mmCIF file of C-alpha atoms in Angstrom:
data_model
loop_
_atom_site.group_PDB
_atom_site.id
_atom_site.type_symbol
_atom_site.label_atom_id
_atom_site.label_comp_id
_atom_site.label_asym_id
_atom_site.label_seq_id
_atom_site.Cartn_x
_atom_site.Cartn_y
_atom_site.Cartn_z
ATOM 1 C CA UNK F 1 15.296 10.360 20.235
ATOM 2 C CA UNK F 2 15.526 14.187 18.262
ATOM 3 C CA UNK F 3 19.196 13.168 17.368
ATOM 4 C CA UNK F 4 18.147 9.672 16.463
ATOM 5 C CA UNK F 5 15.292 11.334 14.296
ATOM 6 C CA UNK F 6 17.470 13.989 12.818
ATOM 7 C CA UNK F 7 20.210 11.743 12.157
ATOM 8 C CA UNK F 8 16.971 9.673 9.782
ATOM 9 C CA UNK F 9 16.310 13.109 8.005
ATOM 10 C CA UNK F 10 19.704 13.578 7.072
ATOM 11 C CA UNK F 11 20.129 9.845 5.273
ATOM 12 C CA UNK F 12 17.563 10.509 3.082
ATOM 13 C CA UNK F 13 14.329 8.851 1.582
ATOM 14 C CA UNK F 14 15.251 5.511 1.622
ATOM 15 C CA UNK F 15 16.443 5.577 5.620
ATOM 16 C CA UNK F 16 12.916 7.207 6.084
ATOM 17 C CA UNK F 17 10.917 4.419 3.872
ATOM 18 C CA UNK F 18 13.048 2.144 6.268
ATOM 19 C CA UNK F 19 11.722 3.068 9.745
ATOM 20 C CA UNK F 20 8.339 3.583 8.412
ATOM 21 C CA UNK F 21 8.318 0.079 7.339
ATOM 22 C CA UNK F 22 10.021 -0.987 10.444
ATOM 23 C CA UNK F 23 7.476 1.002 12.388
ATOM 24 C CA UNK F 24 4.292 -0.763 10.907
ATOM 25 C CA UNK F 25 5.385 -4.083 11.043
ATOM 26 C CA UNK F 26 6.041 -3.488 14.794
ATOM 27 C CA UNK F 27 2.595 -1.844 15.499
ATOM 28 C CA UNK F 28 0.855 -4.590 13.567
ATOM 29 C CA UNK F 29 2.584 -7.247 15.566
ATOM 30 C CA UNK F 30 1.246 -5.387 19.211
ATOM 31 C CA UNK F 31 -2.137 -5.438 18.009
ATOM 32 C CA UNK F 32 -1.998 -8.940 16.121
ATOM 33 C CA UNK F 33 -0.224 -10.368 19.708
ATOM 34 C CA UNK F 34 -2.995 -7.852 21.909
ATOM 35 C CA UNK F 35 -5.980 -10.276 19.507
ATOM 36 C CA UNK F 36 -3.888 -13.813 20.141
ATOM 37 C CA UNK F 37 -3.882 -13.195 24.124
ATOM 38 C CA UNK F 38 -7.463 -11.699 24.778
ATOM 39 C CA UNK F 39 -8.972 -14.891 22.609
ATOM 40 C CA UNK F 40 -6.687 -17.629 23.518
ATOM 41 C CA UNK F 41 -6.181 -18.311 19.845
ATOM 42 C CA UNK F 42 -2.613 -19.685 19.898
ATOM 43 C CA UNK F 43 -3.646 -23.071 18.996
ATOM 44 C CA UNK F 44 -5.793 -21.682 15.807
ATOM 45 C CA UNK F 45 -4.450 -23.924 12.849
ATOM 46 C CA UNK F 46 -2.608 -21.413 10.517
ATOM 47 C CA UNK F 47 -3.558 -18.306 11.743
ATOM 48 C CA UNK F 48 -0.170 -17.045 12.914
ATOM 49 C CA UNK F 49 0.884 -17.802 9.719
ATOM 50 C CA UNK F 50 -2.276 -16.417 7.750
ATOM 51 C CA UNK F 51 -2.105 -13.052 9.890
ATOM 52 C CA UNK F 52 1.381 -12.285 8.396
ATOM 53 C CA UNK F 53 0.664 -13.526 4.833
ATOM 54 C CA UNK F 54 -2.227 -11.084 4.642
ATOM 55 C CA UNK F 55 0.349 -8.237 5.511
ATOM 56 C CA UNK F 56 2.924 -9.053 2.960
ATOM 57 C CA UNK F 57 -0.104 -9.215 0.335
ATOM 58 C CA UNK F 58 -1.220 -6.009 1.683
ATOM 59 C CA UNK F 59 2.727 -4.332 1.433
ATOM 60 C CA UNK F 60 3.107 -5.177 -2.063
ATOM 61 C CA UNK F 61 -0.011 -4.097 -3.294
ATOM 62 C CA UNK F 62 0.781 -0.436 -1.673
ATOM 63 C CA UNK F 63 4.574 -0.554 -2.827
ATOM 64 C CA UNK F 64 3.859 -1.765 -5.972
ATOM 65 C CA UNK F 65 1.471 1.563 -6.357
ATOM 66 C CA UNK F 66 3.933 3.747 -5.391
ATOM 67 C CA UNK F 67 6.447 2.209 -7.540
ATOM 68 C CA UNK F 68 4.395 2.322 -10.562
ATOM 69 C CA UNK F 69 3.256 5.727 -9.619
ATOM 70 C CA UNK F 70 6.277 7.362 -8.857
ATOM 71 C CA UNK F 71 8.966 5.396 -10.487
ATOM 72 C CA UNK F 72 7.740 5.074 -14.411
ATOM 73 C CA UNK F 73 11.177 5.556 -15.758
ATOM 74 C CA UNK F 74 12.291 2.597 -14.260
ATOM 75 C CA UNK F 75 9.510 0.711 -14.518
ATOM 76 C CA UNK F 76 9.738 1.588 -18.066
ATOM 77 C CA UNK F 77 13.421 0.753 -18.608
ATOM 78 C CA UNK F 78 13.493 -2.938 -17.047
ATOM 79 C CA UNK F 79 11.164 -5.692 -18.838
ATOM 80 C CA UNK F 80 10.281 -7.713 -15.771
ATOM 81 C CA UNK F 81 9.330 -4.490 -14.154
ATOM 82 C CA UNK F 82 6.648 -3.209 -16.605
ATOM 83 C CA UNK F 83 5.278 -7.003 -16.540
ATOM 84 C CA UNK F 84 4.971 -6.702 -12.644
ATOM 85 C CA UNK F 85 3.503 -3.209 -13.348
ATOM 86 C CA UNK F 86 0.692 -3.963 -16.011
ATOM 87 C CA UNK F 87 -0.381 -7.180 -14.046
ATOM 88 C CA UNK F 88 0.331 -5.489 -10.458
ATOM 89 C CA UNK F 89 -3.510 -5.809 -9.786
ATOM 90 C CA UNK F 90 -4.096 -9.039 -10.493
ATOM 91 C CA UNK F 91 -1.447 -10.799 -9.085
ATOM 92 C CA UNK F 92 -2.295 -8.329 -5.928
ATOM 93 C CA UNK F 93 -5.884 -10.027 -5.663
ATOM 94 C CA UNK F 94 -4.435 -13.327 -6.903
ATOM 95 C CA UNK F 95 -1.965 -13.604 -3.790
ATOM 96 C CA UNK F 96 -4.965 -11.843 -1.257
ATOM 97 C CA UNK F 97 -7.499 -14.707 -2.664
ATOM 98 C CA UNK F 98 -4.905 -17.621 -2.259
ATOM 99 C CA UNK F 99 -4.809 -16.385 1.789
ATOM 100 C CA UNK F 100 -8.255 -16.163 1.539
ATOM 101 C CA UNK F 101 -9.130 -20.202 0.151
ATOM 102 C CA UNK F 102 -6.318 -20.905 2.670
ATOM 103 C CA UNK F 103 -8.459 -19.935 5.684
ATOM 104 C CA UNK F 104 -11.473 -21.120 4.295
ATOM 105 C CA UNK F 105 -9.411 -24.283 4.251
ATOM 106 C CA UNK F 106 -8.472 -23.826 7.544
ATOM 107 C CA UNK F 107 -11.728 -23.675 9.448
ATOM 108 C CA UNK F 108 -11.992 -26.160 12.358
ATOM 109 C CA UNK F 109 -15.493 -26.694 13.647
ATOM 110 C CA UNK F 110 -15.421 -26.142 17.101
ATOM 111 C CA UNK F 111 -13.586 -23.024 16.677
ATOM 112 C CA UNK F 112 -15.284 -21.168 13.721
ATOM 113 C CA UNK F 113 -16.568 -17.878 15.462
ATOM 114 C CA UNK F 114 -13.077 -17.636 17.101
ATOM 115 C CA UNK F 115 -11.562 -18.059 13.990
ATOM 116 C CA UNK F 116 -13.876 -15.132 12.679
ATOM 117 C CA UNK F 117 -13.126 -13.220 15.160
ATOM 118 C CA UNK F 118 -9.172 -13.064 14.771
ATOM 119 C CA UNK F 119 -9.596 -12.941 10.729
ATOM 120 C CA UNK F 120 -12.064 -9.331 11.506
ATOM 121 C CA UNK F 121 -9.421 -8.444 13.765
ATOM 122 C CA UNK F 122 -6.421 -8.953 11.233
ATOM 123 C CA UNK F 123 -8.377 -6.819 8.702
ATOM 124 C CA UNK F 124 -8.820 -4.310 10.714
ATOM 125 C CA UNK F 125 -5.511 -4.065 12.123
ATOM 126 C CA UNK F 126 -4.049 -3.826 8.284
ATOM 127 C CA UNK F 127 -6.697 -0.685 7.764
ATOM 128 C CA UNK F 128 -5.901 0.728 10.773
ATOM 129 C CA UNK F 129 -1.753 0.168 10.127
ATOM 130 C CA UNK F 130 -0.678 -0.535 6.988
ATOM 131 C CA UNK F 131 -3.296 1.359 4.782
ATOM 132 C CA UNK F 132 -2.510 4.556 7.063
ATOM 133 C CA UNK F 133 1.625 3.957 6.845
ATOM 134 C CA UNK F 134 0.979 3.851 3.251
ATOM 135 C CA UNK F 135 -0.403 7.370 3.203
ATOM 136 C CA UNK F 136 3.029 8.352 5.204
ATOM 137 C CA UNK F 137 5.120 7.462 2.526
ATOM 138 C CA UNK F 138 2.495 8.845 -0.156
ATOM 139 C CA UNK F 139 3.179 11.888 2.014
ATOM 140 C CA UNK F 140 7.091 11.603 2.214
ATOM 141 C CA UNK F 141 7.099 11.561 -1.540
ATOM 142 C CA UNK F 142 5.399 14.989 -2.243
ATOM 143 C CA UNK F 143 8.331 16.617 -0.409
ATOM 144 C CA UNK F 144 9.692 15.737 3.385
ATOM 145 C CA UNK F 145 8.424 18.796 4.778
ATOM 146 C CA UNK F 146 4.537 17.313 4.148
ATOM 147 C CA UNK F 147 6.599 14.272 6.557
ATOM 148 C CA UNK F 148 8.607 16.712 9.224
ATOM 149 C CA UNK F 149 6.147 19.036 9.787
ATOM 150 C CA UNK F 150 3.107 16.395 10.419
ATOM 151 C CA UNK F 151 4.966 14.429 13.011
ATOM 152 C CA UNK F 152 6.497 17.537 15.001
ATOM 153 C CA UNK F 153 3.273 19.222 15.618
ATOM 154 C CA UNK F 154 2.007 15.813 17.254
ATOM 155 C CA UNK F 155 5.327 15.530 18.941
ATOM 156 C CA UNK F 156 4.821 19.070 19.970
ATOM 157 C CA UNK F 157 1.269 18.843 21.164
ATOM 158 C CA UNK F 158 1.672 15.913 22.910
ATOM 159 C CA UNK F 159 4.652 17.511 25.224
ATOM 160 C CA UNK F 160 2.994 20.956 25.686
ATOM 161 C CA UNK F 161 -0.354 19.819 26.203
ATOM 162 C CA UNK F 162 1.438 17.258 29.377
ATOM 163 C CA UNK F 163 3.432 20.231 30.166
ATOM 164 C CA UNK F 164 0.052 22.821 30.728
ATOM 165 C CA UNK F 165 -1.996 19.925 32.222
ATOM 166 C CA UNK F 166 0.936 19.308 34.806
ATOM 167 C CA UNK F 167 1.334 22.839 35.669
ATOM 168 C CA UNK F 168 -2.336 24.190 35.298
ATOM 169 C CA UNK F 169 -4.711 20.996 35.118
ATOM 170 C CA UNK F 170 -7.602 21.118 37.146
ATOM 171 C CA UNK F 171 -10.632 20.323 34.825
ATOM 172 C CA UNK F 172 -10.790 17.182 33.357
ATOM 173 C CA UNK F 173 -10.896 16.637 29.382
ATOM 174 C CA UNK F 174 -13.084 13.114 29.036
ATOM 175 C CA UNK F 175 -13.339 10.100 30.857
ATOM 176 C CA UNK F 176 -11.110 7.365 28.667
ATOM 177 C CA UNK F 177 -8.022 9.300 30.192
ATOM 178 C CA UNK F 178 -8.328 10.912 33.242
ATOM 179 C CA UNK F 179 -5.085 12.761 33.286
ATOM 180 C CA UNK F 180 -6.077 14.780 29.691
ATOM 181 C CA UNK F 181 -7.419 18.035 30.994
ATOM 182 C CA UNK F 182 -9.101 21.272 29.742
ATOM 183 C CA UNK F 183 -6.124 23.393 30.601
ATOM 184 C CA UNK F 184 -4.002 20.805 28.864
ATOM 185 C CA UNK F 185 -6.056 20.690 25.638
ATOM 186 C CA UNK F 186 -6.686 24.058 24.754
ATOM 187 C CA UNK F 187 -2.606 25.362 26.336
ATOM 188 C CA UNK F 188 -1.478 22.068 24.016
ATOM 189 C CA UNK F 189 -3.371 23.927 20.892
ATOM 190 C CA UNK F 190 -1.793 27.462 21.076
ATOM 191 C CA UNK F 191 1.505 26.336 21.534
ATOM 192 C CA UNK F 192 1.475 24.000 18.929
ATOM 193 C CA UNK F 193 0.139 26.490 16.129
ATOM 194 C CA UNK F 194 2.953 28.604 17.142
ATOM 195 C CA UNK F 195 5.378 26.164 17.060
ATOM 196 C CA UNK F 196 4.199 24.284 13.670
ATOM 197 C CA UNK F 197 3.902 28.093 11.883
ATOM 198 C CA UNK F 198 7.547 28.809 12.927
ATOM 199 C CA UNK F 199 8.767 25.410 12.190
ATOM 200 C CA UNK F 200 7.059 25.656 8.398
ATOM 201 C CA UNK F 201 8.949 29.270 8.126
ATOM 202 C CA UNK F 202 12.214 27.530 8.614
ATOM 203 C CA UNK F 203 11.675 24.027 6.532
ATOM 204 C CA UNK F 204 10.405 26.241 3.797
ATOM 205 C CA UNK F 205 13.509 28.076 3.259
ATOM 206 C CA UNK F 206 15.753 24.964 2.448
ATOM 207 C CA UNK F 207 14.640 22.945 -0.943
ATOM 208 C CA UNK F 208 15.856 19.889 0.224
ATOM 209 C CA UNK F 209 12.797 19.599 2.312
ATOM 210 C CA UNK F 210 10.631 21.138 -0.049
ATOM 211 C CA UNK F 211 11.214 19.436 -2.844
ATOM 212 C CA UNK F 212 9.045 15.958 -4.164
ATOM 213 C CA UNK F 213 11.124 13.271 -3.581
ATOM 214 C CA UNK F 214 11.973 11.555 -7.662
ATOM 215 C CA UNK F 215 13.674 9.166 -8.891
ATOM 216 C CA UNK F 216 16.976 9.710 -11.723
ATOM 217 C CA UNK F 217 16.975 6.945 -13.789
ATOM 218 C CA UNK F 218 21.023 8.049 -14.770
ATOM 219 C CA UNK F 219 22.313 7.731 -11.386
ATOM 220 C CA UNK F 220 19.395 5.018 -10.105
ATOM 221 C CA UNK F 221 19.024 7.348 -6.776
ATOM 222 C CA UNK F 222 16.653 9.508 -5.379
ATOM 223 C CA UNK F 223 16.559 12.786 -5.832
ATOM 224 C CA UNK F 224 15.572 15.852 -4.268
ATOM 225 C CA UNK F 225 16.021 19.030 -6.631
ATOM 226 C CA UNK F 226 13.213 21.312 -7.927
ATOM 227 C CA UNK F 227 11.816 24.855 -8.811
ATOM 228 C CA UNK F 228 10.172 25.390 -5.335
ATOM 229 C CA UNK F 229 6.330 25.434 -5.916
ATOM 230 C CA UNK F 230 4.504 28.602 -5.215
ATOM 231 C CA UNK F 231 3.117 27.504 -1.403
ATOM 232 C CA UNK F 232 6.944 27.578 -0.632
ATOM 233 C CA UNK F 233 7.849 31.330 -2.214
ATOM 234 C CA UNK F 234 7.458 34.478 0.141
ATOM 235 C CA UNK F 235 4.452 36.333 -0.648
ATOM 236 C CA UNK F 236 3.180 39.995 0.826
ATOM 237 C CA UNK F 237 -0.093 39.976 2.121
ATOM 238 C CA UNK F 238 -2.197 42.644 3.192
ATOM 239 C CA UNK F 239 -3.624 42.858 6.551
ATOM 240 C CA UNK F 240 -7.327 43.242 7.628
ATOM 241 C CA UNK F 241 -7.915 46.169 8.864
ATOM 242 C CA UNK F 242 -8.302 45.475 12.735
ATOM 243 C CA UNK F 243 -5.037 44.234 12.734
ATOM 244 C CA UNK F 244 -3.547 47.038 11.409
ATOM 245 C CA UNK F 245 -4.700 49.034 14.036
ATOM 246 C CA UNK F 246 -3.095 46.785 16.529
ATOM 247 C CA UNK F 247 0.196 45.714 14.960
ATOM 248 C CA UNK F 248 0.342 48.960 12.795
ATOM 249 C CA UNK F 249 1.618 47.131 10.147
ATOM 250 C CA UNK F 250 -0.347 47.090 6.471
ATOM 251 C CA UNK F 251 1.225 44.108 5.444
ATOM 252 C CA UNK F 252 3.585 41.025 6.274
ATOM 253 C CA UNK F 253 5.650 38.633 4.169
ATOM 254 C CA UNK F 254 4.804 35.154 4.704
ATOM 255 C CA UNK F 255 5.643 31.343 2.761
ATOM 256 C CA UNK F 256 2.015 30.052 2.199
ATOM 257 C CA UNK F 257 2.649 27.003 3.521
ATOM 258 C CA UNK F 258 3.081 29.061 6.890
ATOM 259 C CA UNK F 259 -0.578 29.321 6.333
ATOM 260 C CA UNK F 260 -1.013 25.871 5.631
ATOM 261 C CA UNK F 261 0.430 24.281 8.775
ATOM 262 C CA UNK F 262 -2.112 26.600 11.186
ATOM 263 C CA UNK F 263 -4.745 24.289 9.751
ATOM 264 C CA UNK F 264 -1.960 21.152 10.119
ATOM 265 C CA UNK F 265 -1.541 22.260 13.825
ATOM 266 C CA UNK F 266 -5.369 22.826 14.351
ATOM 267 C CA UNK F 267 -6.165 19.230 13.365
ATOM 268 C CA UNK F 268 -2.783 17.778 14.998
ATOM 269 C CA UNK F 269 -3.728 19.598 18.680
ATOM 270 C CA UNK F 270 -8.139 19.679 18.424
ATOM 271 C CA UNK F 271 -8.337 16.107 16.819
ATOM 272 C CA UNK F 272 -5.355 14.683 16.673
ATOM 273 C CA UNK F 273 -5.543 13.728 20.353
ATOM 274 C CA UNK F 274 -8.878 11.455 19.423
ATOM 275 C CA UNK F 275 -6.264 8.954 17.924
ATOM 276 C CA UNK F 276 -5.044 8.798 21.414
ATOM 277 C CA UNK F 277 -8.749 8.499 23.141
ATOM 278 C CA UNK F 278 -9.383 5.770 20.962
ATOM 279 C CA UNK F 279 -6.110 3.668 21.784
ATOM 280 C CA UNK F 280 -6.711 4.241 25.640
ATOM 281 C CA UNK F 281 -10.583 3.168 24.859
ATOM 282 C CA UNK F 282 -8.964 0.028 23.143
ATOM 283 C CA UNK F 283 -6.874 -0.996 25.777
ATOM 284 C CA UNK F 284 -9.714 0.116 28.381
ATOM 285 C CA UNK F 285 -11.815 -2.441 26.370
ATOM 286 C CA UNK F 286 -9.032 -5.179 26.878
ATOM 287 C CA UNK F 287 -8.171 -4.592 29.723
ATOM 288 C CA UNK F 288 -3.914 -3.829 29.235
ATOM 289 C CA UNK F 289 -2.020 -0.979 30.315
ATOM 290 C CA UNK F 290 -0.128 -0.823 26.614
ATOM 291 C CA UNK F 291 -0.101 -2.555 23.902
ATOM 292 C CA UNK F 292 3.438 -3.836 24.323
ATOM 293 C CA UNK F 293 6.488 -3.447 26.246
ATOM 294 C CA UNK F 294 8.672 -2.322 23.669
ATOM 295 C CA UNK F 295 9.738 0.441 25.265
ATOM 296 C CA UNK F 296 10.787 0.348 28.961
ATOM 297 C CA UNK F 297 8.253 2.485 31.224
ATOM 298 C CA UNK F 298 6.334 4.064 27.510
ATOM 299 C CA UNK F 299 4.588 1.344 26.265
ATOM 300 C CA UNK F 300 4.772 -0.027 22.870
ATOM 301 C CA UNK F 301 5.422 1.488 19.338
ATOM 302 C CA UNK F 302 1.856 1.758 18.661
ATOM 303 C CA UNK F 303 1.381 3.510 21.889
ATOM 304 C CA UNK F 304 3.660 6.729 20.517
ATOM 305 C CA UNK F 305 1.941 6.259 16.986
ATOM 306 C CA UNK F 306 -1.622 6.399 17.569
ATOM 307 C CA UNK F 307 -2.017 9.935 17.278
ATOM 308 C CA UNK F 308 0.479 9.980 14.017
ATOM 309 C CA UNK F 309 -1.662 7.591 11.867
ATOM 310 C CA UNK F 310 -4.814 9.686 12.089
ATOM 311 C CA UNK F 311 -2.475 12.725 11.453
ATOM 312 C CA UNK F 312 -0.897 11.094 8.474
ATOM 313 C CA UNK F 313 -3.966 10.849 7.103
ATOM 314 C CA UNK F 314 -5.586 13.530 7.214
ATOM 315 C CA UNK F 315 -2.148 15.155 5.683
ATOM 316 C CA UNK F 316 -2.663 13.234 2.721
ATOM 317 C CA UNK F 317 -6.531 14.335 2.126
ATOM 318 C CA UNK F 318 -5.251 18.037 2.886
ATOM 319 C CA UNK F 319 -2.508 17.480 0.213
ATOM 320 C CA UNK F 320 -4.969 15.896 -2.188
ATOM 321 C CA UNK F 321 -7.302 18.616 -1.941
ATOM 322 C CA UNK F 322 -5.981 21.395 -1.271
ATOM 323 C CA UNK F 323 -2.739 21.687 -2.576
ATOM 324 C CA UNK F 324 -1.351 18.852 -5.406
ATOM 325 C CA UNK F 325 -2.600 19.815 -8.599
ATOM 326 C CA UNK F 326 -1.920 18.163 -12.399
ATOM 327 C CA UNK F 327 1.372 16.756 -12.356
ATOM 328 C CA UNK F 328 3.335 16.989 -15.253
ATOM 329 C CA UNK F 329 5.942 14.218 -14.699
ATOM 330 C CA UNK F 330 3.550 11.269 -13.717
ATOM 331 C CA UNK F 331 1.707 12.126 -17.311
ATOM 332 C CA UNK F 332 5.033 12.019 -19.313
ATOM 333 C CA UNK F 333 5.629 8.628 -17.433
ATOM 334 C CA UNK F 334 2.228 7.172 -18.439
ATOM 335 C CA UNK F 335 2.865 8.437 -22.142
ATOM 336 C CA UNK F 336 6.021 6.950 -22.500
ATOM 337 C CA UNK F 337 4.336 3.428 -21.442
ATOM 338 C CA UNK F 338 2.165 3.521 -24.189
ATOM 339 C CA UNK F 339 2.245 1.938 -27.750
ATOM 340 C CA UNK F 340 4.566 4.249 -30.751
ATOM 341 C CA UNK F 341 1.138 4.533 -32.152
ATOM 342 C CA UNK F 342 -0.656 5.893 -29.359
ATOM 343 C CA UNK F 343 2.196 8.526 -28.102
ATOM 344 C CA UNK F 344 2.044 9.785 -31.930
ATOM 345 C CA UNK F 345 -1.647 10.088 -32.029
ATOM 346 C CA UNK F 346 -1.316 11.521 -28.542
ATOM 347 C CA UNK F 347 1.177 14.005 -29.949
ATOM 348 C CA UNK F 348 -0.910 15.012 -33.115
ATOM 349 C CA UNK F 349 -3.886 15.971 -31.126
ATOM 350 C CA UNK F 350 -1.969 18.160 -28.695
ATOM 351 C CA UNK F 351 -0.761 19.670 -31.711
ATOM 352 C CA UNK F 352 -3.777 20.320 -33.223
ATOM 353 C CA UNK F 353 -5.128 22.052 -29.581
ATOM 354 C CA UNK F 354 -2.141 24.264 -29.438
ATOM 355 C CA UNK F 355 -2.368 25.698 -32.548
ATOM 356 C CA UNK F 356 -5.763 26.076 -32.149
ATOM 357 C CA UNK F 357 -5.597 28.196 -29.058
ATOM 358 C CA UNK F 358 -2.737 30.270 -30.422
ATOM 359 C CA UNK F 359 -0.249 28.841 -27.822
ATOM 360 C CA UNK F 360 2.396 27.486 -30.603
ATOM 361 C CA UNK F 361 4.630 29.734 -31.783
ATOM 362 C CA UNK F 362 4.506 30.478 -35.447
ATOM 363 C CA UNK F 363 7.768 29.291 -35.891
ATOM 364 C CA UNK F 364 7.059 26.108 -34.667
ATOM 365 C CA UNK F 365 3.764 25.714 -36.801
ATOM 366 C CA UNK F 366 5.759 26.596 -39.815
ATOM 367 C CA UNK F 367 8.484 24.115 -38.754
ATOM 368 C CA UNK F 368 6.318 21.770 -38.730
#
């Protein structure tokens, strides 16, 4: 499974966008299949059909964000693209309300609160799935380290924290899973800041995992080449005082994102694992074992994935807070899909503003 994973890492972006895709549809159709068998509902007219409509609608209205977002320049260059793009809302909603008059259409009376039911529970399934799969690849795209790093401290905990239960578990950790204990949960958490601080020390070091992931319009590729950002540069720091007494050492060199994934590991080991209590509370509720049989003696895909959706997500809030700022590119791809007009009005004023403030050179203003 590592050499399977690795072997994804190495074939880039697109292999990646590949399995996560791959990945949702499969966890969606455990869940959708989980809803079919606990209300009978094979014989609902349409809703097979329905269920799977609503998750295409819901796929292009994410991938045509991200294309728009992070693929301007070729949105920009082909015509039916930027038609797709300006419109990409509308024709969103337009395909979700077409699904929407078709189940209206479909209602049968004698089976209307069933039919409720399983149209709640397809809703919720695309929240639970497809919105948080979405915020993967949002992830994936601000460099693959914000990918790696995510999924191998829940990989991590998961082992370690089986690992110190097996060995030292004697206190149990709550009631949905029996086997989770104290010794578990709290061994799980040390180990897997150590591990995720050591693993960022090493991923930081190598640019093509630190880079965003772009797009080259010349070679109509991905590509992964940048000026590393300042989280991934050594810096010295200075040490407080009581730990300079201990490790006799005034300061240490570290890459800020070192810092970065304790707080990664903190969430992925302390409430990460609440992904997991609320799958086994799920199934508990349904009475199942696992949501599929996918694969032989583990369960289904969404039974090794429900601790990496509520990590994925809270990766993309950290990111969005704490760490993307104003991005230069994604402006310069909005300009350039403006009017001549507007980009020269555009121009004037941030002319005018940096000769104001003294940040154009003389040269230039004379130039001009």
């Amino acid at each position: 499974m590592i050499s399977g994973f690795s072997l994804t890492i190495y074939m880039g972006p697109v292999a990646l966008l590949l399995v996560v895709m791959t990945v949702q549809i499969k966890c969606f159709q455990e869940i959708i299949t989980i809803g079919y068998r606990v209300y009978r509902s094979y014989e609902l007219p349409w809703f097979r059909t329905l269920s799977w409509y609503f998750l295409i609608c819901v796929n292009y209205f994410f991938y045509g964000e991200t294309v728009a977002d992070y693929f301007g320049a070729l949105v920009q260059r082909e015509e039916p693209l930027q038609f797709l793009a300006r419109y990409h809302r509308f024709i969103s909603f337009a395909l979700y309300l077409a699904g929407f008059c078709m189940f209206v259409l479909s209602l049968v009376k004698k089976h209307y609160r069933l039919q409720f039911y399983m149209f709640a529970w397809t809703h919720v399934t695309l929240l639970i799935v497809v919105t948080q799969s979405h915020l993967v690849i949002q992830n994936l795209f601000e460099g693959m380290i914000w990918f790696i790093v995510p999924i191998s401290i829940v990989i991590c905990n998961d082992i370690m924290a089986y690992l110190f239960g097996f060995f030292f578990g004697r206190t149990p950790l709550i009631k949905l899973s029996p086997k989770k204990t104290w010794e578990g949960f709290i061994g799980g958490f040390f180990s897997t800041v150590v591990f995720g601080f050591i693993l960022a020390y090493l991923l930081s070091q190598i640019q093509y995992f630190v880079c965003p992931v772009g797009f080259n319009s010349e070679t109509n590729g991905f590509t992964i080449e940048c000026e590393p950002s300042d989280i991934f540069v050594m810096h010295e720091y200075t040490l407080p005082a009581v730990l300079q007494k201990t490790l006799r050492w005034k300061t240490v060199n570290l890459y800020p994102f070192q810092i970065h994934s304790i707080f990664l590991s903190s969430f992925g080991s302390l409430i990460g694992p609440f992904g997991g209590f609320f799958a086994s509370g799920f199934k508990r509720a349904f009475k199942i074992k696992d949501f599929a049989n996918t694969i032989p003696g583990h369960g289904g895909i969404m039974d090794r994935f429900d601790c990496q959706y509520l990590m994925a997500t809270f990766t993309h809030v950290y990111i969005a807070s704490f760490i993307r700022g104003p991005n230069p590119s994604k402006v310069l791809q909005q300009l350039l899909m403006l009017q001549p007009e507007q980009q020269l009005g555009i121009f004037h004023t941030l002319h005018s503003h940096l000769r104001e403030t003294n940040i154009l050179p003389p040269a230039a203003d004379q130039a001009e």
